[in-house]
């Protein structure tokens, strides 16, 4: 009997490991040459971290080493909390974006599986999906389930549903179809009653946040970044409907008026916010609303455009808007760096190729005047605080989401792009020798 129980225990532990879950009682001791806990003002030197059942159990210069514990020697590396990307589109990528109105959802699911693997490998242990690219299916919800079941390798996914959009707005793809063809897009809604119905629909399909297109954008053919999609009444109704179901709202908003309306309505995060005025930034800081500036997607492009290096891989309508707004975007990025707004890291990966390492957003933020400490917090503890998750810092009781890299990111922020160890929930997903 005892042999059978032991065998069963081994099988349970094995299957848990294969499925990417910490086996019950599994203990690991990590020896970190230098580390940062996600909160302190500077690196904190050598440390040992005891991980039990996927959580951080003890931190110190010398922790207990339970019998059978796995020792992971990272004594030549820098250890910090796993990165968090709060704005990603796992079902995107250039092939999807170029064929939005015609692709089968199976193609989006396959794109998502591939994206999950790459993102985790680069050190992102948590992501918030900021808009499923499927027209009328819930592909991200399935990706989330597959990761949680251990069927695919990927980051923890916070599911933001589809981007709710006005007719002809940023996420209404019907303008991309030729005349006479209609599509059943689940997230196009206008008017107080309709927006409430769509919020309920999104949540009933598993959305944990409500994403709204508050303004037009650069990639949409029929509207611009300064165009405002929803009235104050509609925006208030969206936030109220989400709040009644215990959900927060994230708003895609470039122009100042759209950002301002979203802030009045009481959203939790502004996505891009790239044309916000100084007074609106002050309002965000005062109300504790987070900004996810997605600077590799927006500011890096504006810098190149301002130098005359136009992106020829985007449609002409996008290029024209890039030229028109480049100067204003650079000015606003400068104002954001000087502001007290709480910044969370987001990449907008999926609107461009997943071959780009999302950790380049750390360097981009620093390039735009944000301090390395603020940038690093944006991708760890502040992002976790915004998402209300028990991760993002190395303290006892938190989930054991850790990454290591070959140098100190406070001295060279680009070392965040060289992650060579990834642990999520106490399970090692990458361990370069
Ligand atoms: Zn986006």
XYZ file of C-alpha atoms and ligand atoms in Angstrom:
434
model
C 0.000 0.000 0.000
C 2.781 2.351 0.988
C 4.522 1.667 -2.349
C 1.330 2.479 -4.249
C 0.905 5.754 -2.336
C 4.539 6.671 -3.016
C 4.095 5.867 -6.698
C 0.938 7.951 -6.845
C 2.726 10.836 -5.149
C 5.562 10.633 -7.674
C 3.031 10.576 -10.526
C 1.192 13.596 -9.112
C 4.483 15.460 -8.719
C 5.602 14.507 -12.229
C 2.334 15.511 -13.872
C 2.290 18.762 -11.917
C 5.809 19.562 -13.129
C 4.986 18.703 -16.762
C 1.882 20.849 -16.573
C 3.919 23.797 -15.328
C 2.567 23.789 -11.805
C 4.628 23.610 -8.647
C 4.374 20.147 -7.154
C 2.948 20.139 -3.627
C 5.736 20.618 -1.148
C 8.309 21.346 -3.850
C 11.087 23.465 -2.410
C 13.790 25.418 -4.188
C 16.587 27.604 -2.881
C 17.862 30.313 -5.216
C 21.301 31.807 -4.661
C 21.265 35.287 -6.201
C 24.553 37.123 -6.730
C 22.749 40.459 -6.586
C 19.036 41.228 -6.456
C 16.333 43.862 -6.368
C 12.994 43.151 -4.705
C 10.905 45.386 -6.982
C 10.444 48.040 -4.289
C 13.795 49.250 -2.896
C 15.570 52.302 -4.318
C 18.654 50.320 -5.320
C 20.008 46.761 -5.736
C 20.277 44.871 -2.464
C 23.273 42.539 -2.854
C 23.642 38.789 -2.363
C 20.533 36.961 -1.221
C 19.066 33.492 -0.874
C 15.396 32.935 -1.671
C 13.485 29.901 -0.427
C 10.534 28.957 -2.648
C 7.888 26.537 -1.349
C 4.721 25.533 -3.226
C 5.228 28.272 -5.813
C 5.474 31.063 -3.238
C 8.374 32.943 -1.683
C 8.773 31.460 1.799
C 11.963 33.062 3.113
C 14.525 35.663 2.025
C 17.880 36.247 3.683
C 21.660 36.133 3.478
C 21.404 32.464 4.402
C 18.030 30.677 4.359
C 17.220 27.178 5.622
C 17.775 24.456 3.067
C 15.096 21.808 3.581
C 16.074 18.234 2.761
C 15.493 17.484 -0.915
C 15.360 21.169 -1.867
C 16.628 21.984 -5.337
C 19.486 24.496 -5.237
C 19.658 26.921 -8.172
C 22.956 28.778 -8.310
C 22.491 32.248 -9.827
C 25.407 33.695 -7.882
C 26.890 35.320 -11.006
C 23.573 36.855 -12.030
C 21.151 39.627 -11.037
C 17.727 38.480 -9.840
C 14.542 40.548 -9.840
C 10.769 39.990 -10.025
C 9.366 38.524 -13.269
C 8.377 41.247 -15.731
C 4.761 42.289 -16.261
C 3.478 43.568 -19.602
C 0.143 45.269 -18.954
C -0.636 45.933 -22.617
C -0.199 43.138 -25.090
C -2.278 41.517 -27.840
C -1.482 37.810 -27.735
C -3.741 37.056 -30.708
C -1.988 39.655 -32.877
C 1.175 39.872 -34.940
C 1.697 41.328 -38.437
C -0.014 38.477 -40.295
C -3.130 38.822 -38.168
C -3.147 42.629 -38.291
C -2.856 42.606 -42.093
C -5.828 40.242 -42.449
C -8.005 41.257 -39.515
C -11.321 41.082 -41.291
C -10.821 37.710 -42.948
C -8.774 35.438 -40.682
C -10.116 32.287 -39.118
C -9.996 32.270 -35.313
C -7.863 29.125 -35.406
C -5.074 31.210 -36.940
C -5.363 33.692 -34.086
C -5.194 30.878 -31.537
C -2.023 29.511 -33.134
C -0.509 33.005 -33.178
C -1.366 33.250 -29.484
C 0.296 29.960 -28.576
C 3.501 31.086 -30.282
C 3.335 34.534 -28.650
C 2.865 33.038 -25.170
C 6.051 30.987 -25.512
C 8.161 33.946 -26.701
C 6.867 36.374 -24.106
C 7.530 34.007 -21.193
C 10.969 33.190 -22.536
C 11.825 36.926 -22.455
C 11.008 37.094 -18.746
C 7.383 38.248 -18.775
C 5.656 36.052 -16.205
C 2.398 38.045 -16.285
C 0.617 39.908 -19.083
C -2.671 41.735 -19.423
C -4.177 41.132 -22.837
C -5.478 44.530 -23.931
C -7.820 43.363 -26.681
C -8.568 40.056 -28.346
C -8.165 40.478 -32.124
C -10.827 37.895 -32.944
C -14.023 39.382 -34.355
C -16.579 37.305 -32.525
C -14.778 34.590 -30.562
C -12.998 34.593 -27.211
C -9.569 33.275 -28.177
C -7.655 34.922 -25.320
C -9.992 33.283 -22.802
C -8.981 29.895 -24.236
C -5.275 30.808 -24.197
C -5.612 31.734 -20.528
C -7.243 28.384 -19.742
C -4.578 26.497 -21.700
C -1.758 28.218 -19.792
C -3.454 27.608 -16.448
C -4.005 23.939 -17.295
C -0.341 23.643 -18.283
C -1.259 22.647 -21.854
C 0.882 25.440 -23.296
C 3.816 27.425 -21.945
C 3.033 31.038 -21.326
C 2.766 33.922 -18.892
C -0.098 34.322 -16.426
C -2.787 36.031 -18.494
C -5.099 38.762 -17.251
C -7.888 38.784 -19.806
C -9.010 42.189 -21.067
C -11.721 40.944 -23.454
C -12.278 42.673 -26.797
C -11.792 46.380 -27.299
C -15.260 47.932 -27.092
C -15.490 50.374 -29.952
C -17.950 52.869 -31.427
C -19.226 52.364 -34.979
C -16.368 53.240 -37.315
C -14.119 53.587 -34.260
C -10.645 52.247 -33.582
C -11.676 48.610 -33.299
C -14.575 48.448 -35.758
C -13.046 46.399 -38.570
C -16.054 46.577 -40.893
C -14.446 49.498 -42.733
C -11.791 47.081 -43.948
C -14.384 44.990 -45.824
C -15.583 45.645 -49.321
C -19.119 46.945 -49.804
C -21.963 44.541 -49.207
C -20.142 42.320 -46.740
C -21.163 42.635 -43.114
C -19.596 41.138 -40.027
C -20.865 40.245 -36.610
C -18.320 42.003 -34.443
C -19.192 41.464 -30.796
C -17.612 44.567 -29.321
C -18.988 47.411 -31.464
C -21.436 49.370 -29.337
C -22.919 52.841 -28.950
C -25.367 54.414 -26.529
C -25.760 53.868 -22.801
C -27.898 50.721 -23.113
C -25.739 49.051 -25.752
C -22.405 49.699 -24.059
C -23.791 48.201 -20.852
C -24.947 45.094 -22.745
C -21.479 44.649 -24.272
C -19.745 45.030 -20.894
C -22.001 42.283 -19.512
C -21.312 40.096 -22.544
C -17.535 40.520 -22.243
C -17.558 39.660 -18.539
C -19.811 36.659 -19.096
C -17.183 35.343 -21.537
C -14.401 35.680 -18.988
C -13.088 39.231 -19.394
C -11.379 40.330 -16.173
C -10.943 43.926 -17.346
C -13.034 45.978 -19.760
C -11.113 47.513 -22.660
C -12.595 50.526 -24.397
C -11.467 52.468 -27.471
C -11.916 55.997 -26.158
C -10.255 57.639 -29.138
C -9.267 56.855 -32.677
C -5.762 55.794 -33.493
C -2.935 55.546 -35.958
C -3.667 52.119 -37.396
C -7.424 52.543 -37.931
C -8.304 53.841 -41.411
C -11.325 55.980 -40.596
C -10.449 57.940 -37.465
C -7.554 59.884 -35.978
C -5.890 59.959 -32.550
C -7.621 63.211 -31.614
C -11.097 61.881 -32.462
C -13.216 61.030 -29.422
C -15.377 57.900 -29.650
C -17.713 58.118 -26.685
C -19.665 60.897 -24.976
C -19.084 61.512 -21.277
C -22.432 59.842 -20.610
C -21.399 56.693 -22.520
C -17.975 56.587 -20.869
C -19.575 56.933 -17.427
C -22.003 54.115 -18.318
C -19.139 51.847 -19.418
C -17.228 52.375 -16.185
C -20.369 52.011 -14.039
C -21.390 48.755 -15.763
C -17.893 47.345 -15.282
C -17.771 48.484 -11.663
C -21.133 46.831 -10.916
C -19.523 43.545 -12.000
C -16.356 44.192 -9.981
C -14.196 45.007 -13.013
C -11.853 47.841 -13.879
C -11.667 49.652 -17.204
C -8.621 50.306 -19.365
C -9.025 52.886 -22.096
C -7.184 53.245 -25.367
C -6.896 57.029 -25.633
C -4.420 59.228 -27.510
C -6.009 62.673 -27.656
C -6.299 64.870 -24.583
C -10.116 65.077 -24.644
C -10.500 61.270 -24.727
C -7.991 60.850 -21.871
C -9.767 63.560 -19.881
C -13.227 61.999 -20.339
C -11.930 58.572 -19.329
C -10.345 60.065 -16.210
C -13.591 61.836 -15.253
C -15.472 58.542 -15.685
C -13.029 56.851 -13.289
C -11.127 54.308 -15.373
C -8.140 52.568 -13.778
C -5.665 52.865 -16.635
C -5.054 54.987 -19.702
C -3.383 53.166 -22.580
C -0.959 55.206 -24.752
C -2.180 58.632 -23.539
C 0.383 60.009 -25.969
C -1.209 63.428 -26.584
C -2.221 64.221 -22.977
C -1.877 67.821 -21.833
C 0.100 68.730 -18.715
C -3.104 69.543 -16.823
C -4.608 66.152 -17.710
C -1.411 64.400 -16.552
C -1.757 66.262 -13.246
C -5.352 65.056 -13.000
C -4.270 61.433 -13.575
C -1.617 61.732 -10.872
C -4.072 63.252 -8.444
C -6.774 60.633 -9.082
C -4.299 57.735 -8.935
C -5.065 56.661 -12.516
C -2.272 54.631 -14.108
C -0.699 55.416 -17.469
C 0.535 52.639 -19.766
C 2.470 54.696 -22.325
C 3.498 51.822 -24.697
C 6.540 53.817 -25.760
C 8.242 51.269 -28.047
C 5.017 51.289 -30.056
C 4.435 55.036 -30.092
C 7.367 57.217 -28.997
C 10.160 55.245 -30.711
C 8.238 55.541 -33.949
C 7.649 59.290 -33.418
C 11.378 59.837 -32.822
C 12.272 58.118 -36.097
C 9.491 59.925 -37.952
C 10.727 63.284 -36.613
C 14.160 62.431 -38.022
C 12.576 61.782 -41.414
C 12.788 57.976 -41.180
C 9.245 57.078 -42.150
C 7.862 53.620 -41.483
C 7.062 52.307 -44.964
C 5.560 49.035 -43.681
C 2.351 50.679 -42.491
C -0.584 51.869 -44.626
C -0.443 55.378 -46.043
C -3.179 56.641 -43.673
C -1.038 55.543 -40.714
C 2.087 57.171 -42.142
C 0.297 60.489 -42.608
C -0.857 60.496 -38.989
C 2.639 59.506 -37.810
C 4.060 62.601 -39.515
C 1.323 64.900 -38.235
C 1.653 63.922 -34.564
C 5.361 63.055 -34.124
C 6.384 66.360 -32.519
C 3.451 66.410 -30.116
C 4.079 62.806 -29.036
C 7.725 63.572 -28.183
C 6.700 66.651 -26.205
C 4.089 64.667 -24.264
C 6.577 61.860 -23.482
C 8.831 64.498 -21.970
C 5.938 65.853 -19.882
C 5.029 62.361 -18.693
C 8.600 61.781 -17.468
C 8.402 65.006 -15.444
C 4.958 64.162 -14.009
C 4.011 62.171 -10.922
C 1.691 59.831 -12.849
C 1.997 56.192 -11.870
C 3.389 54.440 -14.930
C 2.891 50.746 -15.709
C 4.846 49.005 -18.437
C 3.029 47.977 -21.600
C 4.409 47.169 -25.033
C 1.448 46.848 -27.437
C 3.200 43.752 -28.801
C 0.868 42.076 -31.250
C 0.315 45.302 -33.131
C 3.879 44.541 -34.230
C 5.916 41.339 -34.359
C 6.604 39.128 -31.361
C 10.218 38.818 -32.507
C 10.661 42.187 -30.731
C 11.645 41.622 -27.100
C 9.067 43.430 -24.938
C 11.820 44.241 -22.423
C 13.074 46.904 -24.859
C 10.267 48.995 -23.325
C 12.471 49.436 -20.215
C 15.228 51.059 -22.293
C 12.728 53.103 -24.273
C 11.234 54.556 -21.087
C 14.699 55.498 -19.828
C 15.511 57.029 -23.232
C 12.425 59.222 -22.775
C 13.557 60.596 -19.418
C 11.990 58.103 -17.012
C 14.481 56.993 -14.331
C 15.683 53.351 -14.366
C 14.063 52.806 -10.933
C 10.689 54.119 -12.121
C 10.906 52.077 -15.347
C 11.810 48.889 -13.458
C 8.962 49.420 -10.989
C 6.609 50.074 -13.930
C 7.336 46.567 -15.185
C 7.127 44.863 -11.774
C 5.641 46.201 -8.519
C 3.579 49.076 -9.947
C 2.129 46.865 -12.695
C 1.184 44.236 -10.097
C -0.412 46.903 -7.912
C -2.465 48.148 -10.870
C -3.546 44.602 -11.745
C -4.150 43.765 -8.058
C -2.041 40.611 -8.284
C 0.060 38.903 -5.630
C 3.279 39.207 -7.656
C 5.706 41.883 -8.908
C 7.948 41.956 -5.847
C 10.230 39.567 -4.005
C 8.704 39.476 -0.558
C 7.554 36.588 1.600
C 4.117 35.311 0.595
C 4.243 36.573 -2.995
C 4.159 34.225 -5.959
C 7.641 33.064 -6.921
C 7.866 34.872 -10.273
C 11.558 35.602 -10.787
C 13.978 36.390 -13.593
C 17.756 36.612 -13.745
C 20.079 38.460 -16.094
C 23.830 38.809 -16.558
C 24.209 42.315 -15.078
C 22.743 45.132 -13.004
C 19.802 46.861 -14.781
C 20.245 50.005 -12.659
C 23.627 50.478 -14.362
C 22.624 49.217 -17.795
C 18.856 49.021 -18.332
C 19.274 47.060 -21.582
C 20.426 44.003 -19.622
C 16.694 43.376 -19.059
C 16.717 42.181 -22.690
C 19.180 39.414 -21.790
C 17.103 37.393 -19.349
C 18.619 33.923 -18.941
C 16.480 32.457 -16.149
C 12.695 32.502 -15.778
C 10.620 31.120 -12.896
C 6.829 31.445 -12.730
C 4.872 30.204 -9.702
C 8.015 28.423 -8.503
C 8.459 26.464 -11.754
C 11.595 27.031 -13.843
C 10.780 27.760 -17.501
C 14.224 28.895 -18.612
C 17.624 28.216 -17.135
C 20.533 29.007 -19.449
C 23.789 27.556 -18.196
Zn -3.049 47.941 -27.957
